[in-house]
Short mmCIF file of C-alpha atoms in Angstrom, two decimals:
data_model
loop_
_atom_site.label_atom_id
_atom_site.label_comp_id
_atom_site.label_asym_id
_atom_site.label_seq_id
_atom_site.Cartn_x
_atom_site.Cartn_y
_atom_site.Cartn_z
CA MET A 1 100.36 11.77 24.89
CA PRO A 2 100.99 14.89 22.72
CA SER A 3 99.14 18.10 23.27
CA ASN A 4 96.14 19.00 21.23
CA THR A 5 97.99 21.09 18.62
CA GLY A 6 97.48 18.88 15.56
CA PRO A 7 95.08 19.54 12.73
CA SER A 8 91.36 19.43 13.43
CA ILE A 9 88.14 19.49 11.44
CA ASP A 10 85.75 22.40 11.48
CA THR A 11 82.15 21.41 10.93
CA ILE A 12 78.96 22.80 9.57
CA THR A 13 75.53 21.22 9.87
CA GLU A 14 73.25 20.74 6.88
CA GLY A 15 69.78 19.48 7.71
CA GLY A 16 71.01 17.81 10.88
CA ARG A 17 73.85 16.09 9.03
CA VAL A 18 77.50 16.69 9.92
CA THR A 19 79.59 17.69 6.92
CA GLN A 20 83.40 18.07 6.97
CA VAL A 21 85.00 21.27 5.76
CA GLY A 22 88.52 22.62 6.02
CA GLU A 23 90.14 19.38 7.12
CA GLY A 24 93.82 19.65 7.86
CA GLN A 25 93.72 23.26 9.07
CA GLU A 26 95.78 24.14 12.11
CA ALA A 27 93.81 24.45 15.32
CA GLU A 28 94.34 27.17 17.89
CA GLU A 29 96.48 26.39 20.92
CA SER A 30 94.47 24.67 23.63
CA ALA A 31 95.03 22.81 26.84
CA PRO A 32 96.37 19.24 26.65
CA PRO A 33 93.71 16.57 26.39
CA VAL A 34 92.42 15.01 29.58
CA MET A 35 93.88 11.55 30.10
CA THR A 36 91.19 8.95 30.57
CA PHE A 37 91.18 5.21 31.11
CA GLY A 38 88.01 4.21 29.34
CA ALA A 39 85.55 6.93 28.41
CA PRO A 40 86.90 9.16 25.64
CA THR A 41 86.72 12.95 25.61
CA ALA A 42 86.63 15.47 22.79
CA GLY A 43 90.11 16.70 21.90
CA GLU A 44 91.85 13.57 23.15
CA VAL A 45 94.48 12.07 20.84
CA LEU A 46 94.56 8.26 20.68
CA ALA A 47 97.76 6.34 19.92
CA GLU A 48 99.51 9.70 19.49
CA ARG A 49 97.74 10.06 16.17
CA TYR A 50 93.91 10.07 16.14
CA GLU A 51 92.28 13.18 17.58
CA LEU A 52 88.67 12.77 18.74
CA VAL A 53 86.54 15.66 17.52
CA GLU A 54 82.86 14.81 18.08
CA HIS A 55 80.83 11.92 19.49
CA ILE A 56 78.35 10.88 16.77
CA ASN A 57 76.31 8.05 18.36
CA ASN A 58 76.35 4.81 20.33
CA ASP A 59 75.30 1.46 18.93
CA SER A 60 73.42 -1.45 20.47
CA ALA A 61 76.65 -3.45 20.82
CA GLY A 62 78.01 -0.90 23.27
CA ARG A 63 80.38 0.85 20.86
CA LEU A 64 80.89 4.60 20.56
CA VAL A 65 81.27 6.18 17.14
CA TRP A 66 83.40 9.33 17.03
CA ARG A 67 84.35 11.68 14.26
CA GLY A 68 88.07 12.33 14.35
CA VAL A 69 91.15 13.30 12.40
CA ASP A 70 94.43 11.53 11.65
CA VAL A 71 96.93 14.20 12.73
CA VAL A 72 99.76 12.51 10.80
CA LEU A 73 98.09 12.11 7.39
CA ARG A 74 95.76 15.07 8.01
CA ARG A 75 92.60 13.27 6.93
CA PRO A 76 89.20 12.76 8.58
CA VAL A 77 88.54 9.38 10.19
CA ALA A 78 85.80 7.58 12.08
CA VAL A 79 86.80 6.02 15.40
CA VAL A 80 84.65 3.13 16.68
CA LEU A 81 85.53 2.67 20.33
CA ARG A 82 84.46 0.50 23.23
CA TYR A 83 85.62 0.19 26.82
CA PRO A 84 86.87 -1.88 28.40
CA GLY A 85 88.91 -3.57 25.67
CA GLY A 86 90.42 -7.01 26.05
CA ASP A 87 88.17 -10.02 25.57
CA SER A 88 85.03 -7.93 25.15
CA ALA A 89 86.50 -6.28 22.06
CA THR A 90 87.90 -9.39 20.39
CA GLU A 91 85.14 -9.75 17.79
CA MET A 92 85.28 -6.07 16.87
CA LEU A 93 89.04 -6.12 16.38
CA GLN A 94 89.05 -9.39 14.46
CA ALA A 95 86.39 -8.05 12.11
CA ALA A 96 88.45 -4.91 11.54
CA VAL A 97 91.60 -6.89 10.76
CA ALA A 98 89.68 -9.10 8.32
CA ALA A 99 87.99 -6.11 6.66
CA SER A 100 91.30 -4.29 6.23
CA ARG A 101 92.46 -7.08 3.90
CA VAL A 102 89.69 -6.42 1.38
CA ILE A 103 90.16 -3.29 -0.70
CA HIS A 104 87.16 -2.31 -2.81
CA PRO A 105 85.62 1.04 -3.80
CA ASN A 106 82.29 0.01 -2.23
CA LEU A 107 83.79 -0.98 1.13
CA VAL A 108 84.69 1.46 3.89
CA GLY A 109 88.48 1.43 4.32
CA VAL A 110 89.82 0.22 7.68
CA TYR A 111 93.03 1.98 8.76
CA ASP A 112 93.87 0.74 12.25
CA ALA A 113 92.75 -1.53 15.11
CA ILE A 114 94.17 -1.06 18.61
CA ASP A 115 93.53 -2.77 21.97
CA GLU A 116 94.70 -0.83 25.03
CA ALA A 117 93.06 -3.19 27.56
CA ASP A 118 91.13 -0.33 29.19
CA ARG A 119 89.58 0.31 25.81
CA ALA A 120 89.83 -0.79 22.20
CA TYR A 121 89.10 1.10 19.00
CA VAL A 122 88.97 0.75 15.25
CA VAL A 123 89.91 3.60 12.96
CA ARG A 124 88.24 3.62 9.56
CA GLU A 125 87.44 5.88 6.65
CA TRP A 126 85.12 8.78 7.40
CA VAL A 127 82.20 8.89 4.97
CA ASP A 128 81.00 12.44 4.48
CA GLY A 129 77.32 11.71 3.82
CA GLN A 130 74.52 9.68 5.35
CA SER A 131 73.31 6.13 5.71
CA LEU A 132 70.59 4.65 3.51
CA ARG A 133 68.37 4.62 6.58
CA GLU A 134 68.82 8.38 7.08
CA LEU A 135 68.35 9.09 3.37
CA VAL A 136 65.08 7.17 3.04
CA THR A 137 63.75 8.31 6.41
CA GLY A 138 64.39 11.93 5.48
CA ASP A 139 63.50 11.96 1.78
CA GLY A 140 61.19 8.96 1.37
CA PRO A 141 61.60 5.83 -0.80
CA LEU A 142 64.02 6.05 -3.70
CA ASP A 143 63.26 5.83 -7.39
CA PRO A 144 63.95 2.36 -8.91
CA ALA A 145 67.10 3.47 -10.74
CA ARG A 146 68.75 4.80 -7.59
CA ALA A 147 67.65 1.80 -5.52
CA THR A 148 69.16 -0.49 -8.17
CA ALA A 149 72.44 1.44 -8.12
CA ILE A 150 72.67 1.14 -4.32
CA GLY A 151 71.82 -2.57 -4.44
CA ASN A 152 74.48 -3.06 -7.11
CA ALA A 153 77.12 -1.32 -4.98
CA VAL A 154 76.27 -3.38 -1.88
CA ALA A 155 76.28 -6.64 -3.87
CA SER A 156 79.63 -5.71 -5.44
CA ALA A 157 81.11 -5.06 -2.00
CA LEU A 158 79.84 -8.44 -0.79
CA ALA A 159 81.29 -10.15 -3.86
CA ALA A 160 84.72 -8.81 -2.88
CA VAL A 161 84.26 -9.98 0.72
CA HIS A 162 82.93 -13.41 -0.25
CA ALA A 163 85.78 -13.94 -2.73
CA THR A 164 88.10 -14.17 0.29
CA GLY A 165 85.85 -16.73 1.98
CA MET A 166 84.67 -14.24 4.61
CA VAL A 167 81.19 -13.09 5.63
CA HIS A 168 80.14 -9.49 6.21
CA GLY A 169 77.30 -10.36 8.57
CA ASN A 170 75.98 -6.85 9.11
CA VAL A 171 74.22 -5.68 5.94
CA HIS A 172 71.30 -3.32 6.55
CA PRO A 173 70.26 0.28 5.79
CA GLY A 174 72.44 1.61 8.62
CA THR A 175 75.67 0.14 7.24
CA ALA A 176 75.00 1.11 3.61
CA MET A 177 76.44 4.60 3.41
CA ILE A 178 75.94 7.14 0.61
CA SER A 179 78.59 9.83 0.41
CA ASP A 180 77.86 13.37 -0.72
CA ASP A 181 79.56 12.64 -4.05
CA GLY A 182 77.25 9.65 -4.68
CA ARG A 183 79.62 6.85 -3.72
CA VAL A 184 77.96 3.92 -1.94
CA VAL A 185 80.00 2.01 0.64
CA LEU A 186 79.31 -0.84 3.05
CA ALA A 187 80.65 -0.48 6.59
CA ASP A 188 81.01 -2.33 9.92
CA ALA A 189 81.59 -5.96 9.01
CA ARG A 190 81.57 -8.49 11.84
CA THR A 191 83.11 -11.95 12.15
CA ASP A 192 81.38 -13.67 15.04
CA GLY A 193 80.30 -16.59 12.85
CA ALA A 194 76.58 -15.96 13.40
CA ASP A 195 75.88 -15.31 9.74
CA SER A 196 76.55 -16.84 6.35
CA GLN A 197 77.24 -15.65 2.83
CA GLU A 198 73.67 -16.64 1.91
CA ASN A 199 72.32 -14.37 4.65
CA ASP A 200 74.50 -11.55 3.31
CA ILE A 201 72.94 -12.00 -0.13
CA ARG A 202 69.39 -12.14 1.24
CA ALA A 203 70.15 -8.94 3.14
CA VAL A 204 70.65 -7.23 -0.23
CA GLY A 205 67.00 -8.05 -0.86
CA GLY A 206 66.18 -6.30 2.40
CA VAL A 207 68.22 -3.25 1.38
CA LEU A 208 66.42 -3.11 -1.99
CA TYR A 209 63.03 -3.52 -0.28
CA PHE A 210 63.79 -0.71 2.17
CA ALA A 211 65.10 1.59 -0.57
CA LEU A 212 61.95 1.03 -2.66
CA THR A 213 59.35 1.14 0.13
CA GLY A 214 60.82 2.72 3.26
CA HIS A 215 60.01 -0.46 5.21
CA TRP A 216 62.29 -3.19 6.57
CA PRO A 217 61.09 -6.72 5.68
CA HIS A 218 62.70 -8.50 8.64
CA GLY A 219 60.74 -7.00 11.52
CA GLU A 220 61.53 -4.14 13.88
CA ALA A 221 63.71 -5.90 16.46
CA PRO A 222 67.31 -4.55 16.50
CA LEU A 223 69.94 -7.15 15.69
CA HIS A 224 73.54 -7.53 16.77
CA GLY A 225 75.67 -4.67 15.56
CA ALA A 226 72.73 -2.42 14.70
CA THR A 227 73.36 1.22 15.43
CA ALA A 228 70.58 2.74 17.49
CA GLY A 229 68.83 5.15 15.21
CA HIS A 230 71.19 4.30 12.37
CA GLY A 231 70.86 0.57 11.67
CA ARG A 232 68.08 -1.98 11.67
CA ALA A 233 66.64 -0.75 14.94
CA ALA A 234 63.49 1.38 14.85
CA LEU A 235 62.86 0.76 11.14
CA PRO A 236 59.17 0.51 10.22
CA ASP A 237 58.11 -3.06 9.54
CA ALA A 238 56.91 -4.12 6.10
CA VAL A 239 53.22 -4.15 5.25
CA ARG A 240 51.93 -7.67 5.90
CA ASP A 241 48.79 -9.66 5.23
CA ALA A 242 46.83 -11.66 7.83
CA ALA A 243 49.22 -14.61 7.45
CA GLY A 244 52.27 -12.40 8.02
CA ALA A 245 53.50 -12.42 4.41
CA ILE A 246 55.04 -9.14 3.32
CA ALA A 247 53.57 -7.09 0.49
CA ALA A 248 55.68 -6.82 -2.66
CA PRO A 249 57.20 -3.39 -3.40
CA ARG A 250 54.80 -2.92 -6.34
CA GLN A 251 51.89 -3.37 -3.91
CA VAL A 252 53.29 -0.69 -1.61
CA ARG A 253 54.04 1.99 -4.20
CA ALA A 254 53.55 2.57 -7.89
CA GLY A 255 56.30 2.74 -10.48
CA VAL A 256 58.43 -0.22 -9.37
CA PRO A 257 59.38 -2.27 -12.47
CA ALA A 258 58.28 -5.90 -12.42
CA TYR A 259 61.81 -7.26 -12.86
CA LEU A 260 63.10 -5.30 -9.82
CA ASP A 261 60.04 -6.24 -7.76
CA ASP A 262 60.49 -9.94 -8.55
CA LEU A 263 64.25 -9.91 -7.94
CA THR A 264 63.73 -8.29 -4.54
CA MET A 265 61.04 -10.76 -3.50
CA ASP A 266 63.07 -13.75 -4.78
CA LEU A 267 66.01 -12.68 -2.60
CA LEU A 268 63.70 -12.51 0.42
CA ASP A 269 62.02 -15.87 -0.27
CA PRO A 270 63.69 -18.60 1.84
CA GLU A 271 62.36 -21.26 -0.53
CA ILE A 272 64.27 -19.83 -3.51
CA ALA A 273 68.00 -20.46 -3.50
CA PRO A 274 69.77 -17.10 -3.93
CA PRO A 275 72.52 -16.57 -6.51
CA SER A 276 76.12 -16.01 -5.48
CA SER A 277 77.05 -12.43 -4.66
CA ASP A 278 79.08 -11.98 -7.85
CA VAL A 279 76.17 -13.20 -10.00
CA LEU A 280 73.78 -10.89 -8.15
CA ALA A 281 76.17 -7.96 -8.61
CA ALA A 282 76.40 -8.71 -12.34
CA GLU A 283 72.60 -8.84 -12.68
CA LEU A 284 72.11 -5.58 -10.78
CA GLY A 285 74.97 -4.07 -12.79
CA ARG A 286 73.16 -5.05 -15.99
CA LEU A 287 70.09 -3.19 -14.76
CA ASP A 288 72.04 -0.25 -13.33
CA ILE A 289 72.37 1.73 -16.58
CA PRO A 290 71.85 5.52 -16.71
CA ALA A 291 68.37 6.32 -17.95
CA ASP A 292 69.70 8.54 -20.76
CA GLU A 293 71.55 5.57 -22.30
CA HIS A 294 68.51 3.42 -23.07
CA PHE A 295 64.75 3.20 -22.95
CA LEU A 296 63.56 1.28 -19.92
CA ASN A 297 60.69 -1.17 -19.89
CA GLN A 298 59.75 -4.13 -17.77
CA ALA A 299 62.12 -6.38 -19.69
CA GLY A 300 65.15 -4.53 -18.30
CA PRO A 301 67.79 -2.80 -20.40
CA LEU A 302 66.90 -2.59 -24.10
CA ARG A 303 69.51 -3.97 -26.48
CA PHE A 304 69.59 -2.91 -30.13
CA THR A 305 69.46 -5.95 -32.40
CA ALA A 306 69.56 -6.65 -36.12
CA ASP A 307 66.48 -5.58 -38.05
CA THR A 308 64.64 -8.73 -39.17
CA GLU A 309 61.16 -9.48 -40.45
CA GLU A 310 60.29 -11.16 -37.14
CA GLU A 311 61.72 -8.44 -34.89
CA PRO A 312 62.25 -4.95 -36.35
CA SER A 313 65.09 -2.96 -34.85
CA PRO A 314 64.13 -0.17 -32.41
CA LEU A 315 65.91 2.13 -34.86
CA ALA A 316 63.33 1.20 -37.53
CA ALA A 317 60.46 1.73 -35.11
CA ALA A 318 61.69 5.28 -34.55
CA GLY A 319 61.85 6.01 -38.27
CA GLY A 320 65.61 5.65 -38.38
CA ARG A 321 65.49 2.98 -41.07
CA ARG A 322 63.70 5.35 -43.45
CA VAL A 323 66.33 8.00 -42.73
CA ALA A 324 69.11 5.49 -43.35
CA LEU A 325 67.57 4.40 -46.66
CA GLY A 326 67.21 8.00 -47.75
CA ILE A 327 70.87 8.74 -47.07
CA ALA A 328 71.89 5.53 -48.83
CA GLY A 329 69.81 6.54 -51.89
CA LEU A 330 71.50 9.95 -52.07
CA LEU A 331 74.93 8.34 -51.82
CA ALA A 332 74.01 5.91 -54.62
CA VAL A 333 72.88 8.75 -56.91
CA ALA A 334 76.08 10.66 -56.18
CA LEU A 335 78.20 7.59 -56.92
CA VAL A 336 76.44 6.97 -60.26
CA GLY A 337 76.95 10.60 -61.24
CA LEU A 338 80.61 10.39 -60.33
CA LEU A 339 81.11 7.27 -62.46
CA ILE A 340 79.34 8.85 -65.47
CA GLY A 341 81.54 11.91 -65.17
CA ILE A 342 84.72 9.84 -65.02
CA SER A 343 83.57 7.78 -68.03
CA ALA A 344 82.83 10.91 -70.07
CA LEU A 345 86.19 12.48 -69.29
CA GLY A 346 88.12 9.30 -69.96
CA GLY A 347 86.34 8.55 -73.27
CA LYS A 348 88.35 11.18 -75.15
CA ASP A 349 91.64 9.40 -74.60
CA LYS A 350 90.59 5.76 -74.65
CA ASP A 351 89.28 3.30 -77.13
CA SER A 352 85.53 3.03 -77.09
CA LYS A 353 85.93 -0.66 -76.43
CA ALA A 354 85.06 -1.30 -72.82
CA GLU A 355 87.61 -2.91 -70.56
CA PRO A 356 86.55 -6.05 -68.73
CA VAL A 357 85.06 -5.38 -65.31
CA ALA A 358 84.98 -7.94 -62.50
CA ARG A 359 81.45 -9.07 -61.72
CA PRO A 360 80.33 -8.80 -58.10
CA SER A 361 80.60 -11.99 -56.09
CA ASN A 362 77.85 -13.29 -53.82
CA SER A 363 80.28 -15.06 -51.50
CA ALA A 364 82.19 -13.25 -48.78
CA PRO A 365 86.01 -13.48 -48.59
CA ALA A 366 87.32 -16.37 -46.57
CA ASP A 367 88.70 -14.07 -43.85
CA GLN A 368 85.33 -12.46 -43.14
CA PRO A 369 82.93 -13.97 -40.58
CA THR A 370 79.88 -15.66 -42.03
CA GLU A 371 76.46 -14.21 -41.36
CA PRO A 372 74.49 -15.97 -38.59
CA ALA A 373 71.73 -18.27 -39.75
CA PRO A 374 68.41 -16.44 -40.11
CA ALA A 375 65.92 -16.90 -37.30
CA ARG A 376 63.08 -19.34 -37.87
CA LYS A 377 60.31 -20.92 -35.85
CA LEU A 378 61.79 -23.80 -33.85
CA ASN A 379 60.01 -27.10 -33.40
CA VAL A 380 58.86 -27.92 -29.85
CA GLU A 381 59.21 -31.59 -29.01
CA ASP A 382 57.47 -31.63 -25.63
CA VAL A 383 55.47 -29.27 -23.44
CA GLN A 384 54.16 -29.63 -19.86
CA ILE A 385 52.31 -27.51 -17.32
CA ILE A 386 54.45 -26.93 -14.21
CA ASP A 387 52.50 -26.49 -10.97
CA PRO A 388 54.86 -27.15 -8.01
CA ASP A 389 52.58 -25.80 -5.26
CA SER A 390 49.34 -27.45 -6.37
CA ARG A 391 47.75 -30.34 -4.50
CA SER A 392 44.87 -31.12 -6.82
CA ARG A 393 46.90 -31.16 -10.08
CA ASN A 394 43.71 -30.17 -11.90
CA GLU A 395 45.22 -27.50 -14.14
CA LEU A 396 47.61 -29.74 -16.08
CA GLY A 397 45.53 -30.54 -19.17
CA ASP A 398 45.63 -28.99 -22.63
CA ALA A 399 49.37 -28.24 -22.53
CA GLU A 400 49.71 -29.33 -26.18
CA LYS A 401 47.30 -26.56 -27.23
CA VAL A 402 49.93 -23.89 -26.60
CA ILE A 403 52.05 -25.25 -29.48
CA ASP A 404 49.38 -26.45 -31.94
CA GLY A 405 49.73 -23.44 -34.25
CA SER A 406 46.25 -22.13 -33.46
CA GLU A 407 45.40 -19.14 -31.28
CA ASP A 408 41.75 -20.18 -30.99
CA GLU A 409 42.39 -22.72 -28.22
CA GLY A 410 44.95 -22.89 -25.47
CA TRP A 411 45.65 -23.77 -21.86
CA GLU A 412 44.22 -21.67 -19.03
CA THR A 413 44.52 -21.40 -15.28
CA ASP A 414 41.73 -21.86 -12.79
CA THR A 415 40.02 -18.73 -11.43
CA TYR A 416 41.55 -17.23 -8.27
CA ASN A 417 40.37 -14.55 -5.89
CA ALA A 418 43.59 -12.47 -6.06
CA PRO A 419 46.18 -11.66 -8.76
CA LYS A 420 48.99 -13.78 -7.30
CA PHE A 421 47.07 -17.04 -7.53
CA GLY A 422 45.07 -16.17 -4.42
CA GLY A 423 48.21 -16.53 -2.29
CA LEU A 424 48.04 -20.30 -2.79
CA LYS A 425 51.14 -20.65 -4.96
CA LYS A 426 54.17 -18.78 -6.22
CA GLY A 427 53.07 -19.22 -9.81
CA MET A 428 52.54 -21.66 -12.65
CA GLY A 429 54.32 -22.22 -15.90
CA VAL A 430 54.66 -23.92 -19.26
CA TRP A 431 57.81 -26.02 -19.67
CA ILE A 432 59.13 -26.35 -23.22
CA ASP A 433 61.53 -28.94 -24.64
CA LEU A 434 63.02 -27.99 -28.03
CA GLY A 435 64.32 -31.54 -28.49
CA ALA A 436 67.91 -30.37 -29.01
CA GLU A 437 70.05 -27.36 -28.20
CA HIS A 438 69.45 -24.28 -30.33
CA THR A 439 70.48 -20.67 -30.55
CA VAL A 440 67.32 -18.89 -29.39
CA LYS A 441 66.49 -15.35 -30.49
CA SER A 442 63.06 -14.75 -28.97
CA VAL A 443 60.03 -16.37 -27.36
CA GLN A 444 56.51 -15.07 -27.96
CA ALA A 445 53.52 -15.95 -25.78
CA ILE A 446 50.03 -15.01 -26.97
CA LEU A 447 47.66 -14.68 -24.00
CA SER A 448 43.89 -14.48 -23.74
CA ALA A 449 43.95 -11.06 -22.06
CA SER A 450 46.25 -8.22 -21.09
CA GLY A 451 47.63 -7.55 -17.63
CA ALA A 452 49.45 -10.81 -16.84
CA THR A 453 53.00 -10.81 -15.48
CA ALA A 454 55.42 -13.53 -16.55
CA GLN A 455 59.12 -14.36 -16.71
CA LEU A 456 61.17 -16.75 -18.82
CA TYR A 457 63.79 -19.11 -17.37
CA THR A 458 66.12 -21.79 -18.70
CA GLY A 459 67.65 -24.88 -17.16
CA THR A 460 68.73 -28.48 -17.68
CA THR A 461 66.17 -30.44 -15.66
CA ASP A 462 63.49 -32.57 -17.35
CA PRO A 463 60.48 -32.88 -15.01
CA GLY A 464 59.93 -36.42 -16.26
CA GLY A 465 56.17 -36.33 -16.64
CA SER A 466 53.43 -34.73 -14.60
CA SER A 467 54.34 -35.07 -10.92
CA SER A 468 54.48 -32.65 -8.03
CA SER A 469 58.00 -33.76 -7.05
CA GLY A 470 59.24 -33.32 -10.62
CA ASP A 471 57.69 -29.87 -10.82
CA LYS A 472 59.28 -28.80 -7.52
CA LYS A 473 62.69 -30.05 -8.63
CA LEU A 474 62.41 -28.16 -11.89
CA TYR A 475 61.17 -25.00 -10.13
CA THR A 476 64.09 -25.07 -7.67
CA GLU A 477 66.62 -25.20 -10.51
CA TYR A 478 65.01 -22.90 -13.05
CA VAL A 479 63.52 -20.00 -11.08
CA THR A 480 66.75 -18.28 -10.03
CA VAL A 481 68.45 -15.08 -11.08
CA LYS A 482 71.23 -16.89 -12.94
CA ASN A 483 68.74 -18.84 -15.07
CA ARG A 484 66.45 -15.90 -15.78
CA ILE A 485 66.13 -14.76 -19.38
CA GLY A 486 63.97 -11.76 -18.51
CA ASP A 487 60.48 -10.34 -18.22
CA GLY A 488 58.02 -10.33 -21.07
CA PHE A 489 57.19 -6.96 -22.59
CA ALA A 490 54.00 -6.21 -24.50
CA PRO A 491 54.44 -4.32 -27.79
CA ALA A 492 50.75 -3.47 -28.14
CA GLU A 493 47.88 -3.87 -25.66
CA GLY A 494 49.62 -6.47 -23.57
CA SER A 495 47.98 -9.67 -24.79
CA THR A 496 51.27 -10.80 -26.37
CA LEU A 497 54.45 -11.10 -24.33
CA ILE A 498 57.83 -11.14 -26.08
CA PHE A 499 61.15 -12.22 -24.55
CA SER A 500 64.15 -11.23 -26.63
CA ASN A 501 66.71 -9.29 -24.60
CA GLY A 502 68.17 -11.91 -22.30
CA PHE A 503 69.34 -14.66 -24.66
CA ASP A 504 73.10 -15.13 -24.94
CA PRO A 505 73.98 -15.36 -28.66
CA ASP A 506 76.95 -17.60 -27.80
CA LYS A 507 74.84 -20.03 -25.76
CA LYS A 508 72.47 -22.78 -26.86
CA TYR A 509 69.20 -23.64 -25.13
CA ARG A 510 66.99 -26.72 -25.05
CA TYR A 511 64.66 -26.32 -22.04
CA LEU A 512 62.65 -23.15 -21.33
CA LEU A 513 60.10 -22.29 -18.63
CA PHE A 514 57.41 -19.66 -19.26
CA TRP A 515 56.49 -18.72 -15.68
CA LEU A 516 53.31 -16.81 -14.74
CA THR A 517 53.41 -14.84 -11.48
CA GLU A 518 50.40 -12.51 -11.64
CA LEU A 519 46.97 -12.90 -13.23
CA PRO A 520 44.64 -10.25 -14.65
CA GLN A 521 41.03 -9.83 -13.55
CA LYS A 522 38.50 -11.40 -15.90
CA ASP A 523 36.08 -8.50 -15.58
CA SER A 524 35.03 -5.87 -13.05
CA GLY A 525 33.33 -8.41 -10.79
CA GLY A 526 35.09 -11.65 -11.68
CA GLY A 527 38.10 -13.53 -10.40
CA TYR A 528 41.61 -13.70 -11.78
CA LYS A 529 42.77 -16.06 -14.53
CA ILE A 530 44.64 -16.18 -17.83
CA GLY A 531 44.85 -18.39 -20.89
CA VAL A 532 48.01 -19.12 -22.85
CA GLN A 533 46.86 -19.49 -26.43
CA GLU A 534 50.15 -20.07 -28.25
CA ILE A 535 53.89 -20.04 -27.57
CA THR A 536 56.42 -19.81 -30.40
CA VAL A 537 60.22 -19.93 -30.19
CA GLN A 538 62.38 -18.21 -32.81
CA GLY A 539 66.00 -19.21 -33.32
CA SER A 540 68.35 -21.32 -35.39
#
């Protein structure tokens, strides 16, 4: 074993957090490291390469986490060590070997895995920063934009792992690391077969919930691989009602957008099939847009669209259309003046007889794309009330009133004693059949009052009449992230919800589900209910 003359890492402490500085500097001469057969000591060099600098913590699986330095490549490393090695370290080493095969910017790099019988250790990238658990515990819950960015990074890392057929199996606030430069990485995968890809994805919901609320939704008991004080252990449990159901993030703190609240709760709901990790990463990536690049509302990222009579462009709403018309008018005046001047100058040398001028054509050249068909109100062939959790089926009448062209009458829910249908059901909805596939531009729902929360979904299932089994089948297919069009946003006082940002212009739709999740209070002393007066679909 070489003497302790290789490079070392000086440290400073910022708010109780170890930060690396001056890595790669030569250390002063010191005595050779003490040879041990099991317990490591500071200054010891493992495998003639990895110098142990400082013991960071121990985890509940019996592993020791050390800060160290690779004396060959002169870079900081983390050394995860356990003793004895051999059979007791098999799972740790296998997980390290598997993780080393997946290279992704949101995964901690694994450099080496060594079994010396008396002890075994894994050498991985050192992240100069803190875990999500430490960040939230120290600074409090994160703002929605930052929580979304962290969830996106974790989901992206899982997508890379799952693409190889492997499972991470250890996703929690202690293994989600945030470096000082803002990079988010996932660490400490395990391969003992106790978890599944689905559990990995649901754990992203837990990470989002913790980032938004500071509470862990899966209880306080430490799980396998949790780092004491750094993982799932000792995290405060979520706020729960008398039945043990957790409170949604929006019920815990203000300012959480409805779409992020619903996505988090859907991931945590065992009755809702989660999307694949790549689909989840894409959805979170769609939402993870810097705030200075768009205006945020509950419908998610705002997309600029063509200015039409039915849906004015946001540019027009901001006065930009008037500015554009003014500039166009000035250009037109300048062009006319230029033509008059040219005509006057040329008249001295030419016959006063005008030369033939080509008349403008109303048809575009053949090589130019044709304009899309203008949006119009689409005919609705069938409509049904979807109530998968109901036993009485007493709220299914009057569905046809939501498409009769009149806002005076509509369909309404029963009265409940709490906004989320009194805790009796996940929600209710109006299923719409357009009769054939169409390009859909927007859906507008006129409600009897403001304050309701609703989403729009699409799918291929026909419930086949009013039946609880048909409703449950439709709900299982439609109400998923991959089938979600978006949240309704209210342009005025909230009594009208408009869905227009989530439709794919290259995709055609036939079946839609307007899904209510939260009801407004009728009055100061009344219960909670809502009426859907009219639903119209615009498209071509």
